[in-house]
Amino acid sequence: MKTTATFKKMKREKEKITMMTAYDAPSAKHLEQAEVDMILVGDSLGMVVLGYDSTIPVTVDDMVLHTKAVKRGARNTFVVTDLPYLSYHADLTETFANAKRLMQEAGANAIKLEGPGEVIETIAKLTTAGVPVVGHLGLTPQSVAV
């Protein structure tokens, strides 16, 4: 399985890194067979799988469930999981608890957070503690509906 060190090396050597989204074991299995570098379990599952109008109703429990399914389908592929809306905004204790669940309980290899500003401080604290983080800038679906 690729690691954060692998991705840093790929970036340094200007190698392309592929990432696709999956929400379930069968999709993840196909992506692993296609040798995708990493799989994202996005909170977009709220709209794509769960029938919500936005990502806002998605919970950490939803992300744990779907990350576990993806890991069962792609045991040897690096998996990044979204921290859903408001699961990393209240305080650092809650943020760390949610990140811990996604990594230890669900098996995510890294977490993803949306947004600039205060989130940058949160990312710094997480990465200092050794939590692999993928930042998401630009279009941020979690805040579109608010």
N, CA and C of each residue as an Amber inpcrd file, in Angstrom:
protein
   438
   0.8400000  -1.1840000   0.0000000   0.0000000   0.0000000   0.0000000
   0.8850000   1.2460000   0.0000000   0.4350000   2.2430000  -0.7430000
   1.1490000   3.5110000  -0.7430000   0.9570000   4.1890000   0.6130000
   1.8900000   5.0660000   0.9510000   1.8510000   5.7820000   2.2250000
   1.9790000   7.2780000   1.9620000   1.8850000   8.0640000   3.0210000
   2.0810000   9.5050000   2.8550000   3.4790000   9.7850000   2.3100000
   4.4590000   8.9970000   2.7170000   5.8220000   9.1700000   2.1950000
   5.8600000   8.8970000   0.6900000   5.1280000   7.8880000   0.2480000
   5.0400000   7.5850000  -1.1870000   4.4690000   8.7740000  -1.9370000
   3.3960000   9.3640000  -1.4020000   2.7530000  10.4920000  -2.0860000
   3.6470000  11.7270000  -2.1060000   4.4020000  11.9490000  -1.0410000
   5.3480000  13.0800000  -1.0240000   6.4100000  12.8880000  -2.1010000
   6.8950000  11.6480000  -2.2260000   7.9010000  11.3430000  -3.2490000
   7.3110000  11.5240000  -4.6460000   6.0960000  11.0420000  -4.8520000
   5.4390000  11.1890000  -6.1580000   5.2810000  12.6680000  -6.5110000
   4.8910000  13.4690000  -5.5270000   4.7320000  14.9100000  -5.7630000
   6.0730000  15.5360000  -6.1150000   7.0940000  15.2010000  -5.3410000
   8.4360000  15.7430000  -5.5740000   8.9280000  15.3990000  -6.9790000
   8.6220000  14.1860000  -7.4300000   9.0660000  13.7310000  -8.7480000
   8.0660000  14.0710000  -9.8500000   7.0430000  14.8590000  -9.4950000
   6.0210000  15.3280000 -10.4370000   5.2700000  14.1870000 -11.1130000
   5.1020000  13.1000000 -10.3450000   4.2990000  11.9700000 -10.8150000
   2.8340000  12.2760000 -10.5530000   1.9790000  11.8560000 -11.4390000
   0.5490000  12.0510000 -11.2260000   0.0620000  11.1060000 -10.1310000
  -0.8530000  11.6260000  -9.3260000  -1.4720000  10.8450000  -8.2550000
  -2.9560000  10.7420000  -8.5810000  -3.4630000   9.5140000  -8.5980000
  -4.8780000   9.3220000  -8.9210000  -5.6920000   9.0970000  -7.6530000
  -6.8780000   9.7000000  -7.6410000  -7.8090000   9.5190000  -6.5270000
  -9.2110000   9.4430000  -7.1000000  -9.9500000   8.4640000  -6.6570000
 -11.3540000   8.3130000  -7.0540000 -12.1780000   8.1520000  -5.7810000
 -13.4700000   8.3900000  -5.9070000 -14.3720000   8.2820000  -4.7630000
 -15.1080000   6.9470000  -4.7840000 -15.2640000   6.3630000  -3.6060000
 -16.0700000   5.1480000  -3.4390000 -16.8090000   5.2490000  -2.1140000
 -17.9500000   4.5910000  -2.0590000 -18.7640000   4.5960000  -0.8410000
 -19.0640000   3.1890000  -0.3430000 -18.6470000   2.1630000  -1.1090000
 -19.0000000   0.7870000  -0.7550000 -17.8880000  -0.1660000  -1.1760000
 -17.9790000  -1.4000000  -0.7010000 -16.9470000  -2.4040000  -0.9670000
 -16.8110000  -2.7610000  -2.4480000 -17.9000000  -3.0070000  -3.1830000
 -17.7300000  -3.3750000  -4.5950000 -17.0440000  -2.2810000  -5.4240000
 -17.4380000  -1.0400000  -5.2150000 -16.8060000   0.0650000  -5.9540000
 -15.3310000   0.1730000  -5.5910000 -15.0350000   0.0500000  -4.3030000
 -13.6490000   0.1340000  -3.8460000 -12.8070000  -0.9940000  -4.4350000
 -13.3850000  -2.1850000  -4.5260000 -12.6640000  -3.3280000  -5.1030000
 -12.2840000  -3.0430000  -6.5520000 -13.2190000  -2.4780000  -7.3150000
 -12.9260000  -2.1370000  -8.7160000 -11.8210000  -1.0860000  -8.8050000
 -11.8590000  -0.1120000  -7.9200000 -10.8220000   0.9280000  -7.9370000
  -9.4660000   0.3510000  -7.5630000  -9.4430000  -0.5650000  -6.6050000
  -8.1750000  -1.2010000  -6.2430000  -7.6380000  -2.0240000  -7.4170000
  -8.5240000  -2.7510000  -8.0900000  -8.1000000  -3.5400000  -9.2510000
  -7.5750000  -2.6410000 -10.3690000  -8.1040000  -1.4210000 -10.4530000
  -7.6470000  -0.4570000 -11.4610000  -6.3600000   0.2490000 -11.0290000
  -5.8770000  -0.0740000  -9.8320000  -4.6400000   0.4770000  -9.2780000
  -4.6820000   1.9940000  -9.0820000  -5.8370000   2.4810000  -8.6390000
  -5.9540000   3.8870000  -8.2550000  -5.0460000   4.1020000  -7.0450000
  -4.3630000   5.2450000  -6.9870000  -3.4240000   5.4990000  -5.8940000
  -4.1020000   5.6490000  -4.5410000  -5.2370000   6.3260000  -4.5170000
  -5.9610000   6.4970000  -3.2630000  -7.4470000   6.6090000  -3.5350000
  -8.2220000   6.2660000  -2.5280000  -9.6810000   6.3210000  -2.6270000
 -10.1910000   7.3160000  -1.5920000 -11.1150000   8.1610000  -2.0180000
 -11.7740000   9.0970000  -1.1140000 -13.1450000   8.5650000  -0.7310000
 -13.4120000   8.5310000   0.5650000 -14.7670000   8.2900000   1.0440000
 -15.2860000   9.6820000   1.3910000 -16.0420000  10.2480000   0.4620000
 -16.4770000  11.6280000   0.6060000 -17.8110000  11.7550000   1.3090000
 -17.9840000  12.8930000   1.9810000 -19.2820000  13.1380000   2.6070000
 -20.3570000  13.4030000   1.5570000 -19.9440000  13.4600000   0.2980000
 -20.8990000  13.5310000  -0.8120000 -21.8000000  12.2970000  -0.8240000
 -21.4270000  11.2670000  -0.0560000 -22.2800000  10.0870000   0.0520000
 -23.6700000  10.4790000   0.5320000 -23.7730000  11.5880000   1.2130000
 -25.0810000  12.0660000   1.6500000 -26.0360000  12.2620000   0.4890000
 -25.5270000  12.8350000  -0.5950000 -26.3600000  13.0880000  -1.7720000
 -26.3640000  11.9030000  -2.7280000 -25.2120000  11.2590000  -2.8850000
 -25.0690000  10.1950000  -3.8770000 -25.7020000   8.8830000  -3.4100000
 -25.5900000   8.5800000  -2.1220000 -26.0480000   7.2940000  -1.6020000
 -27.2580000   7.4230000  -0.6650000 -27.2350000   8.4130000   0.2030000
 -28.2430000   8.4950000   1.2620000 -29.4680000   9.3380000   0.9190000
 -29.4480000  10.0210000  -0.2190000 -30.6220000  10.7550000  -0.6710000
 -30.8390000  12.1250000  -0.0640000 -29.8270000  12.6760000   0.5950000
 -29.9510000  14.0250000   1.1480000 -29.7880000  15.0660000   0.0410000
 -30.2020000  16.2910000   0.3300000 -30.0510000  17.3950000  -0.6190000
 -28.6820000  18.0580000  -0.5330000 -27.9330000  17.7640000   0.5240000
 -26.6030000  18.3540000   0.7080000 -25.7610000  17.3940000   1.5380000
 -24.5370000  17.8190000   1.8370000 -23.6510000  17.0080000   2.6810000
 -23.8840000  17.2760000   4.1710000 -24.6430000  18.2860000   4.4900000
 -24.7830000  18.7310000   5.8800000 -25.3370000  17.6630000   6.8340000
 -26.3200000  16.8410000   6.4490000 -26.8290000  15.8350000   7.3980000
 -25.8840000  14.6540000   7.6580000 -24.8210000  14.5200000   6.8850000
 -23.9150000  13.3720000   7.0290000 -23.2120000  13.4400000   8.3880000
 -23.1680000  12.3020000   9.0660000 -22.5670000  12.2260000  10.4020000
 -21.2410000  11.4670000  10.3700000 -20.5220000  11.5590000  11.4650000
 -19.2960000  10.7710000  11.6070000 -19.6420000   9.2850000  11.5660000
 -20.7670000   8.8950000  12.1540000 -21.1940000   7.4850000  12.0990000
 -21.3670000   7.0190000  10.6550000 -21.9660000   7.8650000   9.8100000
 -22.1120000   7.5300000   8.3840000 -20.7420000   7.3080000   7.7530000
 -19.8080000   8.2000000   8.0620000 -18.4740000   8.1150000   7.4620000
 -17.7270000   6.8700000   7.9470000 -17.9090000   6.5150000   9.2090000
 -17.2900000   5.2940000   9.7390000 -17.8380000   4.0760000   9.0010000
 -19.1500000   3.9910000   8.8820000 -19.7900000   2.8530000   8.2130000
 -19.2840000   2.6890000   6.7800000 -19.2640000   3.7700000   6.0280000
 -18.8700000   3.6830000   4.6170000 -17.3630000   3.4940000   4.4500000
 -16.5750000   4.0410000   5.3610000 -15.1260000   3.8140000   5.2970000
 -14.8060000   2.3510000   5.5620000 -15.4830000   1.7540000   6.5300000
 -15.2820000   0.3200000   6.7940000 -15.6060000  -0.5040000   5.5530000
 -16.6890000  -0.1620000   4.8830000 -17.0760000  -0.8950000   3.6660000
 -16.0140000  -0.7390000   2.5860000 -15.5430000   0.4740000   2.3900000
 -14.5150000   0.7240000   1.3710000 -13.2370000  -0.0390000   1.7100000
 -12.8330000  -0.0370000   2.9690000 -11.6200000  -0.7630000   3.3640000
 -11.7740000  -2.2700000   3.1540000 -12.9780000  -2.7990000   3.3360000
 -13.1830000  -4.2300000   3.0760000 -13.0140000  -4.5380000   1.5920000
 -13.3720000  -3.5970000   0.7380000 -13.2400000  -3.8040000  -0.6990000
 -11.8640000  -3.4820000  -1.2460000 -11.1210000  -2.6460000  -0.5370000
  -9.8000000  -2.2020000  -1.0190000  -8.8130000  -2.2170000   0.1450000
  -8.4210000  -3.3940000   0.5320000  -7.5480000  -3.5530000   1.6990000
  -6.1430000  -3.0070000   1.4890000  -5.7270000  -2.8780000   0.2360000
  -4.3530000  -2.4690000  -0.0570000  -4.2540000  -1.1110000  -0.7310000
  -5.2930000  -0.2960000  -0.5980000  -5.2860000   1.0350000  -1.1930000
  -5.4400000   2.0730000  -0.0870000  -4.6950000   3.1560000  -0.2020000
  -4.7350000   4.2730000   0.7460000  -6.1170000   4.9140000   0.6880000
  -6.7700000   5.0400000   1.8410000  -8.1270000   5.5910000   1.8980000
  -8.1410000   6.8870000   2.7070000  -8.7110000   7.9090000   2.0970000
  -8.8900000   9.2200000   2.7240000 -10.3810000   9.3850000   3.0130000
 -10.7200000   9.7970000   4.2290000 -12.1260000   9.9670000   4.6020000
 -12.3930000  11.4010000   5.0360000 -13.4990000  11.9530000   4.5130000
 -13.9400000  13.2900000   4.9170000 -14.3660000  13.3150000   6.3720000
 -13.9590000  14.3530000   7.0710000 -14.6100000  14.6890000   8.3320000
 -15.8320000  15.5010000   7.9290000 -17.0360000  15.0670000   8.2930000
 -18.2280000  15.7760000   7.8280000 -18.4300000  17.1370000   8.5020000
 -19.3690000  17.8580000   7.9500000 -19.7070000  19.2120000   8.3910000
 -19.8800000  19.2910000   9.9080000 -19.2500000  20.2870000  10.4980000
 -19.2840000  20.5900000  11.9330000 -18.6630000  19.5170000  12.8240000
 -17.9630000  18.5540000  12.2550000 -17.3090000  17.5360000  13.0820000
 -15.8870000  17.9480000  13.4560000 -15.4380000  19.1080000  12.9650000
 -14.0990000  19.5960000  13.2970000 -14.0860000  21.1030000  13.5530000
 -15.2310000  21.6660000  13.8540000 -15.3280000  23.1120000  14.0510000
 -15.4880000  23.5200000  15.5170000 -16.0530000  22.6550000  16.3500000
 -16.3900000  23.0420000  17.7220000 -15.1490000  23.2110000  18.5960000
 -14.3780000  22.1460000  18.7410000 -13.1500000  22.2320000  19.5360000
 -12.2090000  21.1090000  19.1270000 -10.9520000  21.2580000  19.5240000
  -9.9370000  20.2830000  19.1170000 -10.1620000  18.9040000  19.7260000
 -10.6910000  18.8400000  20.9230000 -10.9430000  17.5380000  21.5510000
 -11.9150000  16.7280000  20.7100000 -12.9920000  17.3720000  20.2790000
 -13.9720000  16.6900000  19.4260000 -13.3590000  16.3380000  18.0690000
 -12.5720000  17.2400000  17.5190000 -11.9200000  16.9880000  16.2320000
 -11.0210000  15.7590000  16.3170000 -10.1970000  15.6900000  17.3650000
  -9.3100000  14.5410000  17.5330000 -10.1050000  13.2560000  17.7550000
 -11.1840000  13.3280000  18.5050000 -12.0200000  12.1390000  18.7360000
 -12.6140000  11.6400000  17.4230000 -13.0700000  12.5550000  16.5880000
 -13.6480000  12.1700000  15.2960000 -12.5850000  11.6100000  14.3570000
 -11.4170000  12.2350000  14.3220000 -10.3180000  11.7270000  13.4910000
  -9.8990000  10.3360000  13.9680000  -9.8520000  10.1580000  15.2790000
  -9.4840000   8.8590000  15.8530000 -10.4730000   7.7790000  15.4230000
 -11.7510000   8.0900000  15.4700000 -12.7600000   7.1120000  15.0440000
 -12.5610000   6.7210000  13.5850000 -12.3490000   7.7240000  12.7270000
 -12.2020000   7.4280000  11.3010000 -10.9640000   6.5910000  11.0260000
  -9.8950000   6.8380000  11.7710000  -8.6570000   6.0990000  11.5230000
  -8.6240000   4.7610000  12.2610000  -8.9190000   4.7540000  13.5500000
  -8.7910000   3.5200000  14.3290000  -9.9820000   2.5810000  14.1710000
 -11.1700000   3.1240000  14.1950000 -12.3710000   2.2870000  14.1120000
 -12.6930000   1.9030000  12.6700000 -12.5730000   2.8750000  11.7630000
 -12.9830000   2.6350000  10.3720000 -11.8270000   2.2140000   9.4690000
 -10.5970000   2.5770000   9.8240000  -9.4490000   2.1740000   9.0180000
  -8.9740000   3.1770000   7.9910000  -9.4400000   4.4270000   8.0740000
  -8.9560000   5.4490000   7.1340000  -7.4550000   5.6420000   7.3190000
  -6.7650000   5.9160000   6.2170000  -5.3330000   6.1870000   6.2730000
  -5.0400000   7.6690000   6.4420000  -6.0150000   8.5050000   6.1190000
  -5.8940000   9.9570000   6.2810000  -7.2960000  10.5330000   6.3660000
  -7.3860000  11.7570000   6.8620000  -8.6730000  12.4440000   6.9010000
  -8.6030000  13.6780000   6.0140000  -9.7820000  14.1540000   5.6160000
  -9.8590000  15.3420000   4.7620000 -10.7660000  16.3590000   5.4280000
 -10.3010000  17.6240000   5.4150000 -11.0890000  18.7330000   5.9600000
 -11.2390000  19.8030000   4.8970000 -12.3500000  20.5030000   4.9560000
 -12.6070000  21.5890000   4.0070000 -12.3150000  22.9410000   4.6220000
 -11.7800000  23.8200000   3.7790000 -11.7520000  25.2280000   4.1160000
 -10.4280000  25.8100000   4.5430000 -10.3250000  27.1150000   4.3730000
  -9.1530000  27.8720000   4.8350000  -9.4310000  28.4540000   6.2260000
  -8.7280000  29.4990000   6.5730000  -8.9830000  30.2170000   7.8250000
  -8.6400000  29.4050000   9.0460000  -9.5900000  29.3320000   9.9790000
  -9.3750000  28.6370000  11.2530000  -9.0290000  27.1650000  11.0690000
  -9.4650000  26.5930000   9.9680000  -9.1970000  25.1730000   9.7110000
  -7.6940000  24.9190000   9.5800000  -6.9590000  25.9170000   9.1270000
  -5.5080000  25.7680000   8.9770000  -4.8690000  25.4630000  10.3310000
  -5.3210000  26.1300000  11.3780000  -4.8040000  25.8570000  12.7250000
  -5.1450000  24.4290000  13.1590000  -6.3340000  23.9920000  12.8350000
  -6.7540000  22.6290000  13.1710000  -5.8760000  21.6160000  12.4490000
  -5.6270000  21.8630000  11.1630000  -4.7680000  20.9680000  10.3820000
  -3.3710000  20.9150000  10.9870000  -2.8460000  22.0580000  11.3910000
  -1.5110000  22.1020000  12.0000000  -1.4610000  21.2480000  13.2660000
  -2.4840000  21.3470000  14.0980000  -2.5200000  20.5540000  15.3420000
  -2.6160000  19.0560000  15.0350000  -3.4600000  18.7060000  14.0720000
  -3.6130000  17.2970000  13.7050000  -2.3170000  16.7300000  13.1460000
  -1.6990000  17.4400000  12.2170000  -0.4800000  16.9170000  11.5920000
   0.6780000  16.8710000  12.5820000   0.7410000  17.8340000  13.4960000
   1.7670000  17.8050000  14.5380000   1.6150000  16.5550000  15.3980000
   0.3810000  16.1290000  15.5930000   0.1080000  14.9180000  16.3780000
   0.2800000  13.6410000  15.5550000   0.6060000  13.7900000  14.2710000
   0.8450000  12.6170000  13.4320000  -0.3470000  12.1400000  12.6340000
  -1.4230000  12.9220000  12.6050000  -2.6060000  12.5420000  11.8290000
  -2.4140000  13.0020000  10.3860000  -2.4120000  12.0880000   9.4180000
  -2.3010000  12.4940000   8.0160000  -3.5720000  13.2300000   7.5820000
  -3.3970000  14.4200000   7.0140000  -4.5260000  15.2620000   6.6230000
  -4.4090000  15.6570000   5.1610000  -5.5270000  15.5740000   4.4590000
  -5.6410000  16.1080000   3.1010000  -6.5000000  17.3590000   3.2240000
  -5.9580000  18.4890000   2.8250000  -6.7090000  19.7390000   2.8670000
  -7.5540000  19.8870000   1.6200000  -8.6640000  20.5920000   1.7430000
  -9.5760000  20.7980000   0.6210000  -9.8640000  22.2930000   0.5340000
  -9.3170000  22.9120000  -0.4910000  -9.5260000  24.3420000  -0.7210000
 -10.3530000  24.5330000  -1.9790000 -10.8040000  25.7440000  -2.2120000
 -11.5850000  26.0180000  -3.4190000 -13.0530000  25.7990000  -3.1470000
 -13.7330000  25.0960000  -4.0640000 -15.1500000  24.8070000  -3.8810000
 -15.3140000  23.9030000  -2.6660000 -16.0520000  24.3700000  -1.6940000
 -16.2250000  23.6130000  -0.4560000 -17.7090000  23.3040000  -0.2550000
 -18.1360000  22.1260000  -0.7070000 -19.5530000  21.7620000  -0.6720000
 -20.1980000  21.8260000   0.7100000 -19.4180000  21.5890000   1.7690000
 -20.0040000  21.6050000   3.1050000 -20.5740000  22.9760000   3.4550000
 -19.9830000  24.0350000   2.8980000 -20.4420000  25.3780000   3.2540000
 -21.3300000  26.0120000   2.1900000 -21.5940000  25.3140000   1.1010000
 -22.4190000  25.8620000   0.0280000 -23.8320000  26.1510000   0.5060000
 -24.3920000  25.2650000   1.3000000 -25.7950000  25.3870000   1.7040000
 -25.9990000  26.2230000   2.9620000 -24.9270000  26.7370000   3.5470000
 -25.0950000  27.5170000   4.7840000 -24.8840000  28.9910000   4.5450000
